């Protein structure tokens, strides 16, 4: 669409300007505040630019970062968040891959099944996480069923454990794994598998050597779509997770709202972002390649 | 069926059960008379008691009204912005700032919400100190906060829809002398209208549903519906939340069925038109 250049400039310019103002610049504000120190004032941090003898001077404090790195509480929280996100990503992949595969081979039922996968996504995320409290608590539905079947005599403690946290995250993020896997798997050429079978390959061997390698971009996209937001997850660990070990999203919110330590909360955010830069860049590369392949 | 096909089929059924059991349990227990969510009080159930409790809760109704206004504004603004960004990315070829726009429209989808929320709040506070706006946090900051991540989803929907269409229709119109703006209104927009509609609906749902960013940018005094639900369920299970969930699930289910029927009809009509056109050419 050449021609009217003015219209083009508006179409590019307006959304770009919006995102620069409300997505990019906010991170710079966070970065700036992370180099300050907390103090009792409004706003509750020391200004970075101070006047000394009439000259503006930049006063950069690294104390928030030093505090983060030396206090094992924060380090443990970061590692725990990475571990939870990694485990949940693997679980989503193990559950989601066969599901996506089955949908891609479901013929006329494809669209209905896809809709069933997407539908929960349209109903409140918060309410669906809340539903698990009723299912997992000590006098909840699952314990009730297990006891009346005679499988256990005392209720299992499932709520506020790693188990309930994994269930909640896998449950909420599963569609994000299934959809990119499906859109990859449905493009595969069945002729390749037929050729492999004609040449005597067993179905499982054919799967390992043909389908699996071809679906790697889908696996990468799905895994990153689950892993990245799961690291900073706040709602699910608050409702379903352990009370003795909190994830980093909760640490950030506690530092900001409860301790009113804005520089420390900002430093926590900057470090999370630094950990996620590599996965985010990877994701953009995978998605760009997938789009261009179409 | 091969053995592999059998395995993945079973996994699909189990996965769907996993996805739907929690939703079904909320619907069933919303009609339960007992306060204990998981004990079925057979003598007094089914009952609409919790629906009554819900609709007499002024805080819930007030929050729902705020959420509705925020979601309507945020989804409309983000549809317009996302439509622009999607067209630019899918149709304009390489242009200066394309990578920047592409990066900024995909990052909000995966960005942990606590980080987006914190950064938006700190921006609003800095803006207020610098230029006196926004005057405290409230509906306007909620809308601004929601648009950034909603428009990212709209952009992806529009972009992938446009990538699926070849440009021959648009090029033909241009060859016949139509100006680009006219080509957009007469050809491109009608083609991608279903994508715009689903992008708007998706944004509405995301905004209506958002908790974390809202917690940061709502400020004291304005609580959205998810914020009220969150403070309720943090204190333990409360049965009127089941009633609320049931209402929301039924609205979504009805909406999805209506949308599916509408899309199907549209598709059939365009296929018929294409056949007629092909027949006329013979």
Tab-separated table of N, CA and C in Angstrom, chain A residues 106-216:
chain	number	residue	atom	x	y	z
A	106	UNK	N	-7.898	-34.727	14.544
A	106	UNK	CA	-9.291	-35.033	14.847
A	106	UNK	C	-10.233	-34.782	13.680
A	107	UNK	N	-9.702	-34.404	12.526
A	107	UNK	CA	-10.550	-34.222	11.345
A	107	UNK	C	-11.607	-33.156	11.558
A	108	UNK	N	-12.872	-33.542	11.342
A	108	UNK	CA	-13.973	-32.579	11.377
A	108	UNK	C	-14.177	-31.982	12.767
A	109	UNK	N	-13.675	-32.673	13.804
A	109	UNK	CA	-13.902	-32.213	15.174
A	109	UNK	C	-12.926	-31.118	15.605
A	110	UNK	N	-11.910	-30.866	14.759
A	110	UNK	CA	-10.867	-29.903	15.122
A	110	UNK	C	-11.385	-28.619	15.740
A	111	UNK	N	-12.317	-27.955	15.010
A	111	UNK	CA	-12.735	-26.622	15.452
A	111	UNK	C	-13.476	-26.662	16.769
A	112	UNK	N	-14.314	-27.703	16.948
A	112	UNK	CA	-15.053	-27.817	18.207
A	112	UNK	C	-14.066	-28.028	19.356
A	113	UNK	N	-13.090	-28.920	19.150
A	113	UNK	CA	-12.115	-29.210	20.210
A	113	UNK	C	-11.280	-27.980	20.540
A	114	UNK	N	-10.877	-27.253	19.489
A	114	UNK	CA	-10.097	-26.031	19.724
A	114	UNK	C	-10.902	-25.050	20.556
A	115	UNK	N	-12.198	-24.946	20.238
A	115	UNK	CA	-13.041	-24.031	20.980
A	115	UNK	C	-13.109	-24.455	22.446
A	116	UNK	N	-13.167	-25.775	22.688
A	116	UNK	CA	-13.221	-26.265	24.066
A	116	UNK	C	-11.937	-25.919	24.829
A	117	UNK	N	-10.796	-25.875	24.116
A	117	UNK	CA	-9.534	-25.526	24.762
A	117	UNK	C	-9.503	-24.036	25.099
A	118	UNK	N	-10.042	-23.223	24.162
A	118	UNK	CA	-9.961	-21.769	24.341
A	118	UNK	C	-11.023	-21.258	25.300
A	119	UNK	N	-12.164	-21.963	25.372
A	119	UNK	CA	-13.309	-21.473	26.138
A	119	UNK	C	-12.987	-21.106	27.594
A	120	UNK	N	-12.272	-21.960	28.352
A	120	UNK	CA	-11.971	-21.579	29.740
A	120	UNK	C	-11.216	-20.259	29.818
A	121	UNK	N	-10.430	-19.962	28.787
A	121	UNK	CA	-9.652	-18.738	28.733
A	121	UNK	C	-10.571	-17.513	28.734
A	122	UNK	N	-11.803	-17.693	28.244
A	122	UNK	CA	-12.741	-16.574	28.177
A	122	UNK	C	-13.484	-16.364	29.487
A	123	UNK	N	-13.398	-17.329	30.409
A	123	UNK	CA	-14.072	-17.123	31.685
A	123	UNK	C	-13.017	-16.755	32.719
A	124	UNK	N	-13.440	-16.046	33.734
A	124	UNK	CA	-12.519	-15.424	34.663
A	124	UNK	C	-11.424	-16.371	35.177
A	125	UNK	N	-10.188	-15.946	34.948
A	125	UNK	CA	-9.007	-16.659	35.419
A	125	UNK	C	-9.025	-16.774	36.947
A	126	UNK	N	-9.355	-15.667	37.602
A	126	UNK	CA	-9.370	-15.638	39.064
A	126	UNK	C	-10.369	-16.647	39.631
A	127	UNK	N	-11.564	-16.704	38.999
A	127	UNK	CA	-12.595	-17.619	39.499
A	127	UNK	C	-12.199	-19.071	39.267
A	128	UNK	N	-11.507	-19.324	38.142
A	128	UNK	CA	-11.114	-20.710	37.877
A	128	UNK	C	-10.033	-21.162	38.855
A	129	UNK	N	-9.148	-20.245	39.256
A	129	UNK	CA	-8.143	-20.599	40.260
A	129	UNK	C	-8.827	-20.818	41.611
A	130	UNK	N	-9.793	-19.939	41.899
A	130	UNK	CA	-10.532	-20.051	43.155
A	130	UNK	C	-11.242	-21.409	43.259
A	131	UNK	N	-11.745	-21.903	42.113
A	131	UNK	CA	-12.463	-23.177	42.132
A	131	UNK	C	-11.593	-24.293	42.703
A	132	UNK	N	-10.277	-24.217	42.468
A	132	UNK	CA	-9.391	-25.278	42.969
A	132	UNK	C	-9.311	-25.297	44.482
A	133	UNK	N	-9.576	-24.162	45.147
A	133	UNK	CA	-9.584	-24.181	46.613
A	133	UNK	C	-10.667	-25.149	47.080
A	134	UNK	N	-11.851	-25.036	46.470
A	134	UNK	CA	-12.949	-25.915	46.840
A	134	UNK	C	-12.669	-27.378	46.528
A	135	UNK	N	-11.868	-27.626	45.500
A	135	UNK	CA	-11.578	-29.014	45.136
A	135	UNK	C	-10.477	-29.602	46.008
A	136	UNK	N	-9.465	-28.791	46.371
A	136	UNK	CA	-8.256	-29.332	46.999
A	136	UNK	C	-8.221	-29.233	48.516
A	137	UNK	N	-9.080	-28.404	49.105
A	137	UNK	CA	-8.947	-28.211	50.557
A	137	UNK	C	-9.266	-29.500	51.321
A	138	UNK	N	-8.921	-29.501	52.642
A	138	UNK	CA	-9.030	-30.734	53.427
A	138	UNK	C	-10.432	-31.328	53.407
A	139	UNK	N	-11.470	-30.466	53.519
A	139	UNK	CA	-12.821	-31.006	53.418
A	139	UNK	C	-13.396	-30.732	52.027
A	140	UNK	N	-12.490	-30.768	51.023
A	140	UNK	CA	-12.895	-30.463	49.659
A	140	UNK	C	-13.387	-31.675	48.902
A	141	UNK	N	-13.726	-31.422	47.629
A	141	UNK	CA	-14.374	-32.458	46.823
A	141	UNK	C	-13.474	-33.679	46.608
A	142	UNK	N	-12.178	-33.449	46.316
A	142	UNK	CA	-11.298	-34.575	46.000
A	142	UNK	C	-11.108	-35.473	47.218
A	143	UNK	N	-10.838	-34.868	48.392
A	143	UNK	CA	-10.713	-35.667	49.611
A	143	UNK	C	-12.010	-36.401	49.927
A	144	UNK	N	-13.128	-35.721	49.716
A	144	UNK	CA	-14.440	-36.299	49.964
A	144	UNK	C	-14.617	-37.572	49.126
A	145	UNK	N	-14.293	-37.480	47.835
A	145	UNK	CA	-14.444	-38.628	46.930
A	145	UNK	C	-13.497	-39.755	47.334
A	146	UNK	N	-12.225	-39.414	47.621
A	146	UNK	CA	-11.241	-40.451	47.969
A	146	UNK	C	-11.627	-41.165	49.251
A	147	UNK	N	-12.141	-40.415	50.238
A	147	UNK	CA	-12.531	-41.042	51.508
A	147	UNK	C	-13.759	-41.930	51.313
A	148	UNK	N	-14.738	-41.457	50.554
A	148	UNK	CA	-15.940	-42.284	50.395
A	148	UNK	C	-15.658	-43.512	49.528
A	149	UNK	N	-14.616	-43.463	48.703
A	149	UNK	CA	-14.227	-44.670	47.957
A	149	UNK	C	-13.407	-45.624	48.822
A	150	UNK	N	-13.036	-45.169	50.027
A	150	UNK	CA	-12.250	-45.998	50.924
A	150	UNK	C	-10.771	-46.050	50.573
A	151	UNK	N	-10.311	-45.169	49.700
A	151	UNK	CA	-8.895	-45.184	49.302
A	151	UNK	C	-7.997	-44.582	50.382
A	152	UNK	N	-8.513	-43.591	51.102
A	152	UNK	CA	-7.752	-42.992	52.201
A	152	UNK	C	-8.683	-42.867	53.402
A	153	UNK	N	-8.094	-42.810	54.620
A	153	UNK	CA	-8.960	-42.665	55.789
A	153	UNK	C	-8.898	-41.246	56.347
A	154	UNK	N	-7.765	-40.560	56.112
A	154	UNK	CA	-7.652	-39.174	56.550
A	154	UNK	C	-7.467	-38.290	55.323
A	155	UNK	N	-8.009	-37.089	55.381
A	155	UNK	CA	-7.860	-36.209	54.213
A	155	UNK	C	-6.383	-35.901	53.916
A	156	UNK	N	-6.054	-35.877	52.633
A	156	UNK	CA	-4.699	-35.488	52.216
A	156	UNK	C	-4.595	-33.970	52.285
A	157	UNK	N	-3.458	-33.473	52.777
A	157	UNK	CA	-3.237	-32.025	52.764
A	157	UNK	C	-2.682	-31.646	51.394
A	158	UNK	N	-3.510	-31.001	50.577
A	158	UNK	CA	-3.067	-30.634	49.228
A	158	UNK	C	-2.975	-29.134	49.044
A	159	UNK	N	-3.843	-28.383	49.737
A	159	UNK	CA	-3.860	-26.938	49.536
A	159	UNK	C	-2.640	-26.313	50.221
A	160	UNK	N	-2.143	-25.201	49.664
A	160	UNK	CA	-0.967	-24.494	50.177
A	160	UNK	C	0.268	-25.389	50.202
A	161	UNK	N	0.408	-26.224	49.166
A	161	UNK	CA	1.617	-27.025	48.988
A	161	UNK	C	2.139	-26.743	47.583
A	162	UNK	N	3.328	-27.289	47.284
A	162	UNK	CA	3.841	-27.173	45.917
A	162	UNK	C	2.875	-27.822	44.936
A	163	UNK	N	2.247	-28.936	45.369
A	163	UNK	CA	1.333	-29.647	44.483
A	163	UNK	C	0.201	-28.745	44.007
A	164	UNK	N	-0.481	-28.063	44.967
A	164	UNK	CA	-1.611	-27.216	44.569
A	164	UNK	C	-1.143	-26.052	43.702
A	165	UNK	N	0.075	-25.555	43.975
A	165	UNK	CA	0.610	-24.464	43.159
A	165	UNK	C	0.824	-24.928	41.718
A	166	UNK	N	1.432	-26.134	41.555
A	166	UNK	CA	1.651	-26.667	40.206
A	166	UNK	C	0.320	-26.877	39.486
A	167	UNK	N	-0.653	-27.460	40.206
A	167	UNK	CA	-1.967	-27.700	39.596
A	167	UNK	C	-2.546	-26.382	39.079
A	168	UNK	N	-2.488	-25.353	39.923
A	168	UNK	CA	-3.067	-24.067	39.548
A	168	UNK	C	-2.393	-23.461	38.329
A	169	UNK	N	-1.059	-23.503	38.304
A	169	UNK	CA	-0.344	-22.876	37.178
A	169	UNK	C	-0.548	-23.684	35.902
A	170	UNK	N	-0.403	-25.018	35.990
A	170	UNK	CA	-0.586	-25.852	34.798
A	170	UNK	C	-1.997	-25.661	34.258
A	171	UNK	N	-2.965	-25.654	35.162
A	171	UNK	CA	-4.366	-25.496	34.765
A	171	UNK	C	-4.579	-24.168	34.020
A	172	UNK	N	-3.995	-23.083	34.539
A	172	UNK	CA	-4.240	-21.772	33.948
A	172	UNK	C	-3.494	-21.560	32.641
A	173	UNK	N	-2.291	-22.153	32.517
A	173	UNK	CA	-1.461	-21.851	31.343
A	173	UNK	C	-1.528	-22.911	30.254
A	174	UNK	N	-2.238	-24.019	30.500
A	174	UNK	CA	-2.272	-25.103	29.509
A	174	UNK	C	-2.694	-24.653	28.100
A	175	UNK	N	-3.739	-23.795	27.956
A	175	UNK	CA	-4.100	-23.362	26.601
A	175	UNK	C	-2.952	-22.650	25.877
A	176	UNK	N	-2.096	-21.927	26.620
A	176	UNK	CA	-0.970	-21.221	25.986
A	176	UNK	C	0.043	-22.204	25.412
A	177	UNK	N	0.100	-23.421	25.969
A	177	UNK	CA	0.985	-24.448	25.433
A	177	UNK	C	0.326	-25.131	24.235
A	178	UNK	N	-0.975	-25.432	24.364
A	178	UNK	CA	-1.653	-26.228	23.340
A	178	UNK	C	-1.777	-25.466	22.021
A	179	UNK	N	-2.114	-24.167	22.085
A	179	UNK	CA	-2.418	-23.447	20.843
A	179	UNK	C	-1.228	-23.348	19.877
A	180	UNK	N	-0.034	-22.897	20.323
A	180	UNK	CA	1.084	-22.870	19.364
A	180	UNK	C	1.494	-24.266	18.892
A	181	UNK	N	1.385	-25.264	19.785
A	181	UNK	CA	1.712	-26.633	19.373
A	181	UNK	C	0.744	-27.099	18.293
A	182	UNK	N	-0.545	-26.799	18.501
A	182	UNK	CA	-1.545	-27.212	17.521
A	182	UNK	C	-1.271	-26.566	16.173
A	183	UNK	N	-1.001	-25.233	16.188
A	183	UNK	CA	-0.868	-24.555	14.895
A	183	UNK	C	0.390	-25.037	14.177
A	184	UNK	N	1.369	-25.555	14.919
A	184	UNK	CA	2.527	-26.173	14.274
A	184	UNK	C	2.167	-27.558	13.742
A	185	UNK	N	1.539	-28.383	14.592
A	185	UNK	CA	1.287	-29.788	14.231
A	185	UNK	C	0.322	-29.927	13.056
A	186	UNK	N	-0.650	-28.982	12.946
A	186	UNK	CA	-1.637	-29.150	11.876
A	186	UNK	C	-1.032	-28.867	10.499
A	187	UNK	N	0.177	-28.235	10.495
A	187	UNK	CA	0.783	-27.923	9.190
A	187	UNK	C	1.622	-29.081	8.660
A	188	UNK	N	1.870	-30.102	9.511
A	188	UNK	CA	2.736	-31.201	9.068
A	188	UNK	C	2.129	-31.950	7.893
A	189	UNK	N	3.010	-32.413	7.010
A	189	UNK	CA	2.569	-33.133	5.821
A	189	UNK	C	2.460	-34.623	6.164
A	190	UNK	N	1.242	-35.200	6.107
A	190	UNK	CA	1.090	-36.610	6.477
A	190	UNK	C	1.864	-37.543	5.529
A	191	UNK	N	2.191	-37.038	4.339
A	191	UNK	CA	2.905	-37.892	3.368
A	191	UNK	C	4.255	-38.359	3.929
A	192	UNK	N	4.890	-37.494	4.755
A	192	UNK	CA	6.184	-37.858	5.333
A	192	UNK	C	6.058	-39.092	6.227
A	193	UNK	N	4.991	-39.086	7.072
A	193	UNK	CA	4.780	-40.214	7.974
A	193	UNK	C	4.438	-41.475	7.192
A	194	UNK	N	3.647	-41.304	6.119
A	194	UNK	CA	3.304	-42.466	5.287
A	194	UNK	C	4.551	-43.055	4.647
A	195	UNK	N	5.412	-42.155	4.167
A	195	UNK	CA	6.649	-42.631	3.540
A	195	UNK	C	7.478	-43.407	4.557
A	196	UNK	N	7.567	-42.869	5.800
A	196	UNK	CA	8.346	-43.541	6.834
A	196	UNK	C	7.770	-44.926	7.112
A	197	UNK	N	6.431	-44.989	7.170
A	197	UNK	CA	5.799	-46.271	7.462
A	197	UNK	C	5.988	-47.247	6.289
A	198	UNK	N	5.931	-46.750	5.046
A	198	UNK	CA	6.193	-47.605	3.872
A	198	UNK	C	7.604	-48.163	3.904
A	199	UNK	N	8.522	-47.353	4.443
A	199	UNK	CA	9.913	-47.801	4.506
A	199	UNK	C	10.165	-48.670	5.733
A	200	UNK	N	9.079	-48.950	6.508
A	200	UNK	CA	9.197	-49.906	7.601
A	200	UNK	C	9.411	-49.312	8.977
A	201	UNK	N	9.291	-47.987	9.122
A	201	UNK	CA	9.485	-47.399	10.444
A	201	UNK	C	8.272	-47.673	11.322
A	202	UNK	N	8.518	-48.029	12.582
A	202	UNK	CA	7.414	-48.209	13.525
A	202	UNK	C	6.827	-46.832	13.820
A	203	UNK	N	5.519	-46.745	14.173
A	203	UNK	CA	4.911	-45.429	14.412
A	203	UNK	C	5.690	-44.586	15.415
A	204	UNK	N	6.150	-45.215	16.504
A	204	UNK	CA	6.830	-44.416	17.526
A	204	UNK	C	8.164	-43.879	17.019
A	205	UNK	N	8.888	-44.735	16.253
A	205	UNK	CA	10.160	-44.286	15.675
A	205	UNK	C	9.908	-43.141	14.692
A	206	UNK	N	8.848	-43.272	13.900
A	206	UNK	CA	8.521	-42.215	12.937
A	206	UNK	C	8.190	-40.919	13.671
A	207	UNK	N	7.474	-41.057	14.787
A	207	UNK	CA	7.139	-39.873	15.581
A	207	UNK	C	8.407	-39.183	16.081
A	208	UNK	N	9.332	-40.010	16.647
A	208	UNK	CA	10.553	-39.444	17.212
A	208	UNK	C	11.418	-38.777	16.159
A	209	UNK	N	11.450	-39.372	14.949
A	209	UNK	CA	12.406	-38.876	13.956
A	209	UNK	C	11.806	-37.882	12.975
A	210	UNK	N	10.482	-37.814	12.878
A	210	UNK	CA	9.872	-36.884	11.925
A	210	UNK	C	9.009	-35.837	12.622
A	211	UNK	N	7.975	-36.283	13.345
A	211	UNK	CA	7.031	-35.316	13.930
A	211	UNK	C	7.706	-34.440	14.997
A	212	UNK	N	8.406	-35.089	15.926
A	212	UNK	CA	8.984	-34.340	17.049
A	212	UNK	C	9.963	-33.238	16.596
A	213	UNK	N	10.953	-33.576	15.726
A	213	UNK	CA	11.869	-32.498	15.307
A	213	UNK	C	11.154	-31.374	14.573
A	214	UNK	N	10.140	-31.717	13.765
A	214	UNK	CA	9.426	-30.677	13.021
A	214	UNK	C	8.615	-29.776	13.943
A	215	UNK	N	8.237	-30.308	15.113
A	215	UNK	CA	7.385	-29.515	15.996
A	215	UNK	C	8.191	-28.698	17.005
A	216	UNK	N	9.524	-28.716	16.885
A	216	UNK	CA	10.346	-27.971	17.848
A	216	UNK	C	9.987	-26.483	17.958
